[in-house]
PDB file of C-alpha atoms in Angstrom:
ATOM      1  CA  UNK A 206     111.672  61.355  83.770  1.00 35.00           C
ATOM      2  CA  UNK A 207     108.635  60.532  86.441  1.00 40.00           C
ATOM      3  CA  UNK A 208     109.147  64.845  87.255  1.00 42.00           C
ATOM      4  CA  UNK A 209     108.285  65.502  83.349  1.00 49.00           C
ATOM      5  CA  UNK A 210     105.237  63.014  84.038  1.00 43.00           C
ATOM      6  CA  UNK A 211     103.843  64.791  86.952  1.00 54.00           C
ATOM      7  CA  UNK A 212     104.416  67.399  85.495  1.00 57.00           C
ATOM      8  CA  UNK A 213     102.555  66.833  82.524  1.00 58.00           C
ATOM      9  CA  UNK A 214      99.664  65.596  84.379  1.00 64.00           C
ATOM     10  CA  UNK A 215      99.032  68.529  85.510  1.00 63.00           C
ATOM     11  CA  UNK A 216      99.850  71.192  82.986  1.00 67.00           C
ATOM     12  CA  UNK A 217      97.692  68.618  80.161  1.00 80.00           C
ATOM     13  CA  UNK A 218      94.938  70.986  80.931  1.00 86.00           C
ATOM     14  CA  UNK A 219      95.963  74.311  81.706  1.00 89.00           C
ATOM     15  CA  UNK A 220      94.043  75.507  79.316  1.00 92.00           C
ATOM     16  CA  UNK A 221      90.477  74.232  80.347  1.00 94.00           C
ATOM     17  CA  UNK A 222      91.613  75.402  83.572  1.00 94.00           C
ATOM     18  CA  UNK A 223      92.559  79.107  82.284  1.00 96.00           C
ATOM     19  CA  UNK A 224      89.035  79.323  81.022  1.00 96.00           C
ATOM     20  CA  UNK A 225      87.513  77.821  84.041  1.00 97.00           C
ATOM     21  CA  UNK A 226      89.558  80.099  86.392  1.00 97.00           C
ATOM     22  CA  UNK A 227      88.085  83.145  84.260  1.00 98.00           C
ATOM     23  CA  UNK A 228      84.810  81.426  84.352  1.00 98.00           C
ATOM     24  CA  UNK A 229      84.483  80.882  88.083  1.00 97.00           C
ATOM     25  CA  UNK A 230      86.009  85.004  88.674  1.00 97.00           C
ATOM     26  CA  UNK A 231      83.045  86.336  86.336  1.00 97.00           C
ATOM     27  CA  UNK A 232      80.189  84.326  87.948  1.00 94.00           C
ATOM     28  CA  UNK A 233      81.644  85.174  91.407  1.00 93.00           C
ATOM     29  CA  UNK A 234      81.780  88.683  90.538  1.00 93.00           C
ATOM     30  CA  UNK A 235      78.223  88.458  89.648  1.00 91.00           C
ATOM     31  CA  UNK A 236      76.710  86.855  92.283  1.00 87.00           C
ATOM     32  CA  UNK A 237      78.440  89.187  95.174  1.00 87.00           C
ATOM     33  CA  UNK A 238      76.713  92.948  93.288  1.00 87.00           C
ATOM     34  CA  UNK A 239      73.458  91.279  92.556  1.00 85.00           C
ATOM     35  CA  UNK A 240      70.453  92.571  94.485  1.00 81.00           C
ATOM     36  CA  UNK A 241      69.241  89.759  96.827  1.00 66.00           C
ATOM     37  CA  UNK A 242      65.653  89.704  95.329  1.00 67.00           C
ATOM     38  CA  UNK A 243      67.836  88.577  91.917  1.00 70.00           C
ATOM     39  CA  UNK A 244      70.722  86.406  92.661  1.00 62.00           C
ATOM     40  CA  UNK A 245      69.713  82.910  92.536  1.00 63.00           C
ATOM     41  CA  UNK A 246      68.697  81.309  95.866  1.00 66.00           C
ATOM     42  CA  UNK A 247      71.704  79.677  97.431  1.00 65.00           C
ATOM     43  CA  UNK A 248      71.052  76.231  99.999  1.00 66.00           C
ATOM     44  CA  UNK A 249      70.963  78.080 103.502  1.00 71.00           C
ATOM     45  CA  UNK A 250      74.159  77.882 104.755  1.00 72.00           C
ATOM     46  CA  UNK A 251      76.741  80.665 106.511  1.00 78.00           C
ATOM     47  CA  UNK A 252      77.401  83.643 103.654  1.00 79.00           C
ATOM     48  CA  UNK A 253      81.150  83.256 105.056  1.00 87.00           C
ATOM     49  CA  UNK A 254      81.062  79.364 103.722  1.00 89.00           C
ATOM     50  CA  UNK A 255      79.700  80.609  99.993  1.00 88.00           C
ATOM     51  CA  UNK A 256      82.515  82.983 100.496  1.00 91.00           C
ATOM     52  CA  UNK A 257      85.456  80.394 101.536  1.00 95.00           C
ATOM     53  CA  UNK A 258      83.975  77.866  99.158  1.00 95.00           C
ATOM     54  CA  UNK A 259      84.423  80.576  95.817  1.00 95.00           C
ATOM     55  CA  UNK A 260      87.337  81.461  96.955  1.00 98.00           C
ATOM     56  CA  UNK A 261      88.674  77.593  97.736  1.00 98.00           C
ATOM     57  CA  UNK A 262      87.933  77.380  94.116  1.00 98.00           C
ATOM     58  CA  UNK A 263      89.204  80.371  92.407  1.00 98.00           C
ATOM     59  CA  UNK A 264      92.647  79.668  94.260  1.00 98.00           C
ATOM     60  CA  UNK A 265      92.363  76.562  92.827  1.00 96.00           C
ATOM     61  CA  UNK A 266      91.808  77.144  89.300  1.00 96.00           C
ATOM     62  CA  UNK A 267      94.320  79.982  89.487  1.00 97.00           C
ATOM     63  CA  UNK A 268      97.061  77.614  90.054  1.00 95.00           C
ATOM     64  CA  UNK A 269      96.690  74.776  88.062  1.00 93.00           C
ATOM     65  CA  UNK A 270      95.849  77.676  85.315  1.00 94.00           C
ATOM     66  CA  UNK A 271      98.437  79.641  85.481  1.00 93.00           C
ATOM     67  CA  UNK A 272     102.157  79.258  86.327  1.00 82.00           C
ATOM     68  CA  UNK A 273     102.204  82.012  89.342  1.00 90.00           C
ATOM     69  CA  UNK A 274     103.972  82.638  92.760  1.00 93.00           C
ATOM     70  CA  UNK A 275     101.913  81.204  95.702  1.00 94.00           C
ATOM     71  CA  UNK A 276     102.306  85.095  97.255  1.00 96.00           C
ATOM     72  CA  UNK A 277     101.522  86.548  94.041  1.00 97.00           C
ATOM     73  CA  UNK A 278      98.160  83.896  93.535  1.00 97.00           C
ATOM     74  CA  UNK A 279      97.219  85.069  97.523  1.00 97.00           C
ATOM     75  CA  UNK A 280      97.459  88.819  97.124  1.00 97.00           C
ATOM     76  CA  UNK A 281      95.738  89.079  93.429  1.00 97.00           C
ATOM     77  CA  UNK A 282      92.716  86.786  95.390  1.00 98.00           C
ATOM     78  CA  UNK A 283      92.708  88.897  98.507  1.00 97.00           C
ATOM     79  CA  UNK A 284      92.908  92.099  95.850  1.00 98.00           C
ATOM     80  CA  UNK A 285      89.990  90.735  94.275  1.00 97.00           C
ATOM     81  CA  UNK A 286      88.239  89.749  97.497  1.00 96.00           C
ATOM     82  CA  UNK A 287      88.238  93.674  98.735  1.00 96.00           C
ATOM     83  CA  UNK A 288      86.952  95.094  95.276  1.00 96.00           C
ATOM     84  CA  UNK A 289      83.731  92.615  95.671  1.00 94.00           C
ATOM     85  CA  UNK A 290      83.266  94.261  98.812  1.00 93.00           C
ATOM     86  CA  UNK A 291      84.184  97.878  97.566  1.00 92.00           C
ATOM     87  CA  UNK A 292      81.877  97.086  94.690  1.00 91.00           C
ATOM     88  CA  UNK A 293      78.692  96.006  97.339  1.00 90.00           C
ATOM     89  CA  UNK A 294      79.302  99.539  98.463  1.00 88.00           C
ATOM     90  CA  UNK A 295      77.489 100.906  95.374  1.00 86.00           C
ATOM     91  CA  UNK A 296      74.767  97.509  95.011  1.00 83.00           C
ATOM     92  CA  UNK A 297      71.548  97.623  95.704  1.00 80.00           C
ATOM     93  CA  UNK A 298      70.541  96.015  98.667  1.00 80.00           C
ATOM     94  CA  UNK A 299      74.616  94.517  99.262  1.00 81.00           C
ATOM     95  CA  UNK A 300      76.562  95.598 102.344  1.00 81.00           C
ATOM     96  CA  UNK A 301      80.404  95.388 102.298  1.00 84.00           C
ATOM     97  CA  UNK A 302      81.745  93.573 105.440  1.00 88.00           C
ATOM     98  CA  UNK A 303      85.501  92.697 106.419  1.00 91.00           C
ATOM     99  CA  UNK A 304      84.419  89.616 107.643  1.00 92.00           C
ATOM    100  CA  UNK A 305      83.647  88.323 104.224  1.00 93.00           C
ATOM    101  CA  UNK A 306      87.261  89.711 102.754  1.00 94.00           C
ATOM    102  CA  UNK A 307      88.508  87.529 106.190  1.00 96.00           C
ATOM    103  CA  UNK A 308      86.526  84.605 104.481  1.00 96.00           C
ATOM    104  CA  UNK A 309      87.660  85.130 101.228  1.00 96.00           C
ATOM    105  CA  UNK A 310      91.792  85.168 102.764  1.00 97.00           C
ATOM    106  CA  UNK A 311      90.804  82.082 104.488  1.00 98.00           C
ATOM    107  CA  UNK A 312      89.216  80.281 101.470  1.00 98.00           C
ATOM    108  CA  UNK A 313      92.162  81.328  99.299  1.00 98.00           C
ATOM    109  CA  UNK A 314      94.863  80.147 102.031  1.00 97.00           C
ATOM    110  CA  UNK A 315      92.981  76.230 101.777  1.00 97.00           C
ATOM    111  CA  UNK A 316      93.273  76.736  97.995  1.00 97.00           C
ATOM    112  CA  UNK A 317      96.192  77.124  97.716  1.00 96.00           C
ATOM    113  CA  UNK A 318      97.522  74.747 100.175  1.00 95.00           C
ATOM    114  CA  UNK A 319      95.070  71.799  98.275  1.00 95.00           C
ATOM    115  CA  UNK A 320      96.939  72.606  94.974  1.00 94.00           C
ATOM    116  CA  UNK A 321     100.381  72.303  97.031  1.00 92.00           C
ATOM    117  CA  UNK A 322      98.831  68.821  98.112  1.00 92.00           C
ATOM    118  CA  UNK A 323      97.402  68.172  94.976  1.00 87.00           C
ATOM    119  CA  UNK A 324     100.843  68.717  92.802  1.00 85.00           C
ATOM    120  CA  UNK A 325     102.549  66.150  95.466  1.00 85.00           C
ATOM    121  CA  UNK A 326     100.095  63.190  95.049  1.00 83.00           C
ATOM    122  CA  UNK A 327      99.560  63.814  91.141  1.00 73.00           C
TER     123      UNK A 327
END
C-alpha cells in the first residue's frame, strides 16, 4: 500500500510534466539555432553550464513524464544533444562544438540520477 502511494505521488502529474518536458525540448531547441544578436541575453555564466542546466532539466521532465528506461531516457537526450549541434552547423553565427554534446551527457547523467533520488525520498 505505501508503494501505490509513492507511486501515485509521482505519476499525479505526468501529464503537466509531458507538456512541460515538450515545452522545455522546443524552447531549448530554439535558443541553441538562434543567431546571437537574437537569442535573448542569458546572465554571463559558462555556455557549458546553460548547457548542463537544459539538459539537468529535460532529463528531468523526461522521467517523471514518461515511463522510460534510464538507458533509453540517456541516449534519446544525448541523440538530441548532437542534432543541436548538427543543427548550429547550418545557423547563423552558431558553431557546433563536442564540448557542448560532453555538457549536454553530463547534464543528462545528474538528471537522471536526481529523478532516481527524487523517486526514493517521494
Amino acid at each position: 500500500m505505501t508503494v501505490k502511494l509513492k507511486n501515485a505521488k509521482v505519476y499525479e502529474y505526468q501529464k503537466q510534466f509531458k507538456v512541460l518536458f515538450w515545452i522545455a525540448l522546443l524552447v531549448s531547441y530554439i535558443f541553441a539555432v538562434l543567431p546571437h544578436d537574437i537569442a535573448p541575453s542569458i546572465p554571463e555564466v559558462s555556455d557549458k553550464a546553460h548547457h548542463v542546466f537544459a539538459f539537468v532539466v529535460l532529463a528531468l521532465l523526461l522521467r517523471l513524464g514518461y515511463h522510460i528506461n534510464y538507458w533509453y531516457a540517456l541516449l534519446s537526450l544525448v541523440a538530441y544533444g548532437v542534432l543541436i549541434e548538427f543543427s548550429q552547423i547550418y545557423a547563423v553565427n552558431r558553431f557546433a562544438e563536442y564540448k557542448d554534446v560532453i555538457a549536454d551527457t553530463i547534464g543528462t547523467f545528474i538528471g537522471l540520477s536526481l529523478y532516481k533520488y527524487i523517486r526514493k525520498v517521494i
